[in-house]
Amino acid sequence: MNILDTSIAVFGWFTVVLTVGLSFPQLIKLLKERKTQKVNFYSFWILHIGILTWTIFGVLSDSTNPFKLQNVVIADGVSLFVNGIMTYLLYHFYDFNLTKPSKLPVVLQSVQARKLLAFAGVLLTWVIGIIFISLYFSNSAFRISSNAATIFAIIAPSLTTFAFAPQLYTSIKNKNWKGISPMMFIIFELNNFCWIVFWILSISKYGANLDLIGGLIWQIVSFILYGYQLSMVIRFNYFKANNFA
């Protein structure tokens, strides 16, 4: 194994560990406080669906090299389950009595009904993820063309990149940055950095494939967006709290 292959393997496993760890800070925050702060649920669902889409992207691409993105499958496959637990707990610990009347049908407006819907949604993503991951490891011919992989490379990263755009809007509007664990954004940034290095190394090995280039571009955008949100969380939660800003 040459230096390039070794580097790809090392950063590939870094991405696995960090991607799996993305949800742990928020999960620990929820379990510790046993209370969900003011958050935008859309952001967490977009992130969760994005993780599922990443998993499917890793499973299906690319027929010319069936196991090129195995770290994507492992990282996002495991993350799908951890993030699912965290997503449900957001509902479990949320005080719905403090929210405005919902536009949902009356039968779905009760607290138990909302929690049940959240659980059902998470469970559905788990079932879909298990099906695709099982196909990935049992049938190496179950792949798509490079062109189709490129489409996935555009869609999947966009969901996780802009997942917290609704939360960003909510935080700016309410001037409240306490809903999300700062450590979550720190891990997001470390994760983005490792993925950027992984995409660059993969392009060096496999050539300028559009799916790899797409992944790299979106990862850079994600690095910038989450970096901004991290800076705002630190500024409002620490500097302003101590009258430094």
Short mmCIF file of C-alpha atoms in Angstrom, two decimals:
data_model
loop_
_atom_site.label_atom_id
_atom_site.label_comp_id
_atom_site.label_asym_id
_atom_site.label_seq_id
_atom_site.Cartn_x
_atom_site.Cartn_y
_atom_site.Cartn_z
CA MET A 1 0.00 0.00 0.00
CA ASN A 2 1.53 3.34 -1.09
CA ILE A 3 1.35 6.67 0.76
CA LEU A 4 -1.75 7.84 -1.15
CA ASP A 5 -3.70 4.67 -0.40
CA THR A 6 -2.63 4.80 3.24
CA SER A 7 -3.69 8.44 3.52
CA ILE A 8 -7.08 7.69 1.96
CA ALA A 9 -7.57 4.81 4.40
CA VAL A 10 -6.57 6.93 7.41
CA PHE A 11 -8.77 9.89 6.54
CA GLY A 12 -11.51 7.50 5.50
CA TRP A 13 -11.62 6.13 9.04
CA PHE A 14 -11.37 9.64 10.49
CA THR A 15 -14.53 10.50 8.55
CA VAL A 16 -16.23 7.37 9.89
CA VAL A 17 -15.47 8.22 13.53
CA LEU A 18 -16.35 11.92 13.19
CA THR A 19 -19.52 11.34 11.16
CA VAL A 20 -20.76 8.83 13.71
CA GLY A 21 -19.89 11.31 16.46
CA LEU A 22 -21.84 14.22 14.94
CA SER A 23 -24.99 13.55 16.94
CA PHE A 24 -23.39 12.65 20.27
CA PRO A 25 -22.92 16.22 21.64
CA GLN A 26 -26.58 17.07 21.07
CA LEU A 27 -27.63 13.63 22.32
CA ILE A 28 -25.59 14.08 25.52
CA LYS A 29 -26.99 17.60 25.94
CA LEU A 30 -30.54 16.24 25.71
CA LEU A 31 -29.91 13.39 28.15
CA LYS A 32 -28.14 15.71 30.59
CA GLU A 33 -30.70 18.54 30.55
CA ARG A 34 -33.71 16.31 29.80
CA LYS A 35 -35.16 19.32 28.05
CA THR A 36 -35.20 20.43 24.43
CA GLN A 37 -34.39 24.11 24.04
CA LYS A 38 -35.80 26.29 21.28
CA VAL A 39 -34.77 24.43 18.13
CA ASN A 40 -36.00 24.22 14.58
CA PHE A 41 -37.19 20.65 14.06
CA TYR A 42 -36.99 21.05 10.28
CA SER A 43 -33.20 21.40 10.55
CA PHE A 44 -32.80 18.12 12.36
CA TRP A 45 -35.12 16.28 9.96
CA ILE A 46 -33.28 17.69 6.94
CA LEU A 47 -30.01 16.55 8.52
CA HIS A 48 -31.43 13.09 9.21
CA ILE A 49 -32.80 12.67 5.68
CA GLY A 50 -29.48 13.98 4.39
CA ILE A 51 -27.61 11.28 6.32
CA LEU A 52 -29.93 8.65 4.84
CA THR A 53 -29.33 10.08 1.36
CA TRP A 54 -25.56 9.99 1.94
CA THR A 55 -25.88 6.34 2.95
CA ILE A 56 -27.77 5.52 -0.24
CA PHE A 57 -25.23 7.53 -2.26
CA GLY A 58 -22.37 5.48 -0.82
CA VAL A 59 -24.27 2.25 -1.47
CA LEU A 60 -25.11 2.96 -5.10
CA SER A 61 -21.99 4.65 -6.43
CA ASP A 62 -20.14 3.69 -8.52
CA SER A 63 -20.32 0.64 -10.80
CA THR A 64 -16.72 1.13 -11.99
CA ASN A 65 -15.42 0.78 -8.42
CA PRO A 66 -18.12 -0.83 -6.22
CA PHE A 67 -16.44 -0.26 -2.85
CA LYS A 68 -14.80 3.12 -3.49
CA LEU A 69 -16.98 4.87 -0.89
CA GLN A 70 -17.19 2.15 1.74
CA ASN A 71 -16.35 4.67 4.46
CA VAL A 72 -19.42 6.69 3.43
CA VAL A 73 -21.65 3.63 3.86
CA ILE A 74 -20.19 2.73 7.25
CA ALA A 75 -20.03 6.31 8.57
CA ASP A 76 -23.48 7.43 7.51
CA GLY A 77 -25.05 4.03 8.09
CA VAL A 78 -24.06 4.07 11.77
CA SER A 79 -24.73 7.81 12.06
CA LEU A 80 -28.25 7.23 10.74
CA PHE A 81 -29.07 5.17 13.84
CA VAL A 82 -27.38 7.48 16.36
CA ASN A 83 -28.93 10.57 14.78
CA GLY A 84 -32.32 8.85 14.74
CA ILE A 85 -32.20 8.37 18.51
CA MET A 86 -31.23 12.01 19.00
CA THR A 87 -33.96 13.22 16.63
CA TYR A 88 -36.65 11.32 18.50
CA LEU A 89 -35.40 12.57 21.89
CA LEU A 90 -35.81 16.15 20.65
CA TYR A 91 -39.54 15.43 20.60
CA HIS A 92 -39.50 13.33 23.76
CA PHE A 93 -38.03 16.15 25.88
CA TYR A 94 -39.80 19.06 24.16
CA ASP A 95 -42.55 21.02 25.94
CA PHE A 96 -45.18 21.30 23.21
CA ASN A 97 -47.39 23.36 25.53
CA LEU A 98 -45.12 26.33 24.84
CA THR A 99 -45.65 26.20 21.08
CA LYS A 100 -48.24 27.93 18.97
CA PRO A 101 -51.27 25.92 17.80
CA SER A 102 -50.22 23.41 15.16
CA LYS A 103 -51.60 23.25 11.63
CA LEU A 104 -51.71 19.46 11.89
CA PRO A 105 -55.10 17.70 11.95
CA VAL A 106 -56.64 17.70 15.43
CA VAL A 107 -56.04 13.96 15.84
CA LEU A 108 -52.28 14.55 15.39
CA GLN A 109 -51.93 17.56 17.67
CA SER A 110 -51.59 15.70 20.96
CA VAL A 111 -48.14 15.35 22.50
CA GLN A 112 -48.24 11.57 22.25
CA ALA A 113 -49.30 11.70 18.60
CA ARG A 114 -46.37 13.98 17.72
CA LYS A 115 -43.91 11.74 19.53
CA LEU A 116 -45.37 8.71 17.78
CA LEU A 117 -45.03 10.41 14.39
CA ALA A 118 -41.40 11.27 15.17
CA PHE A 119 -40.69 7.67 16.18
CA ALA A 120 -42.40 6.33 13.03
CA GLY A 121 -40.40 8.72 10.83
CA VAL A 122 -37.10 7.68 12.40
CA LEU A 123 -38.03 4.00 12.20
CA LEU A 124 -38.85 4.33 8.49
CA THR A 125 -35.41 5.81 7.75
CA TRP A 126 -33.79 2.97 9.69
CA VAL A 127 -35.65 0.34 7.67
CA ILE A 128 -34.68 2.00 4.37
CA GLY A 129 -31.06 2.30 5.52
CA ILE A 130 -30.87 -1.36 6.57
CA ILE A 131 -32.26 -2.49 3.21
CA PHE A 132 -29.72 -0.51 1.18
CA ILE A 133 -26.74 -1.38 3.41
CA SER A 134 -27.67 -5.07 3.21
CA LEU A 135 -27.75 -4.85 -0.58
CA TYR A 136 -24.39 -3.07 -0.57
CA PHE A 137 -22.53 -5.82 1.26
CA SER A 138 -24.40 -8.73 -0.34
CA ASN A 139 -24.37 -7.69 -4.00
CA SER A 140 -21.45 -5.71 -5.47
CA ALA A 141 -23.31 -5.47 -8.79
CA PHE A 142 -26.02 -3.36 -7.13
CA ARG A 143 -24.53 -0.04 -8.24
CA ILE A 144 -25.37 2.85 -10.57
CA SER A 145 -23.57 4.56 -13.43
CA SER A 146 -21.13 7.41 -12.96
CA ASN A 147 -23.68 9.90 -14.35
CA ALA A 148 -26.34 8.78 -11.87
CA ALA A 149 -23.75 8.88 -9.09
CA THR A 150 -23.07 12.51 -10.00
CA ILE A 151 -26.74 13.36 -9.41
CA PHE A 152 -26.54 11.78 -5.96
CA ALA A 153 -23.33 13.72 -5.33
CA ILE A 154 -25.29 16.93 -5.89
CA ILE A 155 -28.40 16.03 -3.88
CA ALA A 156 -27.00 14.24 -0.81
CA PRO A 157 -24.44 16.86 0.29
CA SER A 158 -26.88 19.73 -0.27
CA LEU A 159 -29.23 18.33 2.37
CA THR A 160 -26.59 18.00 5.09
CA THR A 161 -24.90 21.27 4.05
CA PHE A 162 -28.06 23.37 4.37
CA ALA A 163 -29.71 21.26 7.10
CA PHE A 164 -29.29 23.95 9.72
CA ALA A 165 -30.35 26.86 7.52
CA PRO A 166 -33.81 26.87 9.21
CA GLN A 167 -32.13 26.71 12.62
CA LEU A 168 -29.79 29.52 11.58
CA TYR A 169 -32.80 31.64 10.61
CA THR A 170 -34.52 30.84 13.92
CA SER A 171 -31.40 31.69 15.93
CA ILE A 172 -30.86 35.00 14.13
CA LYS A 173 -34.54 35.91 14.42
CA ASN A 174 -34.79 35.10 18.14
CA LYS A 175 -31.18 36.04 18.98
CA ASN A 176 -31.00 32.72 20.78
CA TRP A 177 -28.08 30.35 20.10
CA LYS A 178 -28.55 28.04 23.08
CA GLY A 179 -30.58 25.30 21.41
CA ILE A 180 -27.64 23.40 19.93
CA SER A 181 -24.52 22.10 21.62
CA PRO A 182 -21.41 24.09 20.56
CA MET A 183 -19.46 20.83 20.52
CA MET A 184 -21.80 19.57 17.80
CA PHE A 185 -20.65 22.38 15.50
CA ILE A 186 -17.01 21.79 16.46
CA ILE A 187 -17.29 18.14 15.43
CA PHE A 188 -19.08 19.23 12.25
CA GLU A 189 -16.08 21.40 11.38
CA LEU A 190 -13.55 18.67 12.15
CA ASN A 191 -15.67 16.29 10.11
CA ASN A 192 -15.83 18.73 7.20
CA PHE A 193 -12.05 19.15 7.25
CA CYS A 194 -11.41 15.40 7.17
CA TRP A 195 -13.94 14.92 4.37
CA ILE A 196 -12.33 17.71 2.34
CA VAL A 197 -8.95 15.98 2.66
CA PHE A 198 -10.56 12.62 1.82
CA TRP A 199 -12.21 13.99 -1.35
CA ILE A 200 -8.95 15.63 -2.49
CA LEU A 201 -6.99 12.42 -1.94
CA SER A 202 -9.67 10.36 -3.70
CA ILE A 203 -9.59 12.72 -6.70
CA SER A 204 -5.81 12.30 -6.78
CA LYS A 205 -6.23 8.52 -6.94
CA TYR A 206 -9.36 8.02 -9.06
CA GLY A 207 -9.23 11.16 -11.20
CA ALA A 208 -11.58 14.11 -11.45
CA ASN A 209 -14.81 12.10 -11.25
CA LEU A 210 -17.85 14.35 -11.02
CA ASP A 211 -19.21 12.57 -7.94
CA LEU A 212 -15.95 13.17 -6.09
CA ILE A 213 -15.73 16.79 -7.24
CA GLY A 214 -19.35 17.36 -6.22
CA GLY A 215 -18.63 15.96 -2.77
CA LEU A 216 -15.58 18.22 -2.40
CA ILE A 217 -17.41 21.41 -3.43
CA TRP A 218 -20.33 20.81 -1.08
CA GLN A 219 -17.96 19.94 1.76
CA ILE A 220 -16.18 23.27 1.37
CA VAL A 221 -19.53 25.11 1.40
CA SER A 222 -20.52 23.13 4.49
CA PHE A 223 -17.21 24.03 6.18
CA ILE A 224 -17.94 27.74 5.66
CA LEU A 225 -21.59 27.62 6.80
CA TYR A 226 -21.01 25.55 9.93
CA GLY A 227 -17.95 27.65 10.73
CA TYR A 228 -20.14 30.75 10.76
CA GLN A 229 -22.71 29.11 13.02
CA LEU A 230 -19.98 27.89 15.38
CA SER A 231 -18.58 31.42 15.64
CA MET A 232 -22.03 32.80 16.47
CA VAL A 233 -22.68 30.12 19.11
CA ILE A 234 -19.34 30.89 20.78
CA ARG A 235 -19.90 34.63 20.54
CA PHE A 236 -23.38 34.63 22.07
CA ASN A 237 -22.98 31.80 24.58
CA TYR A 238 -19.55 32.63 25.92
CA PHE A 239 -18.23 36.06 24.98
CA LYS A 240 -21.49 37.96 25.47
CA ALA A 241 -22.31 35.96 28.59
CA ASN A 242 -19.02 37.20 30.06
CA ASN A 243 -19.37 40.73 28.61
CA PHE A 244 -16.47 40.21 26.21
CA ALA A 245 -18.52 41.29 23.17
#
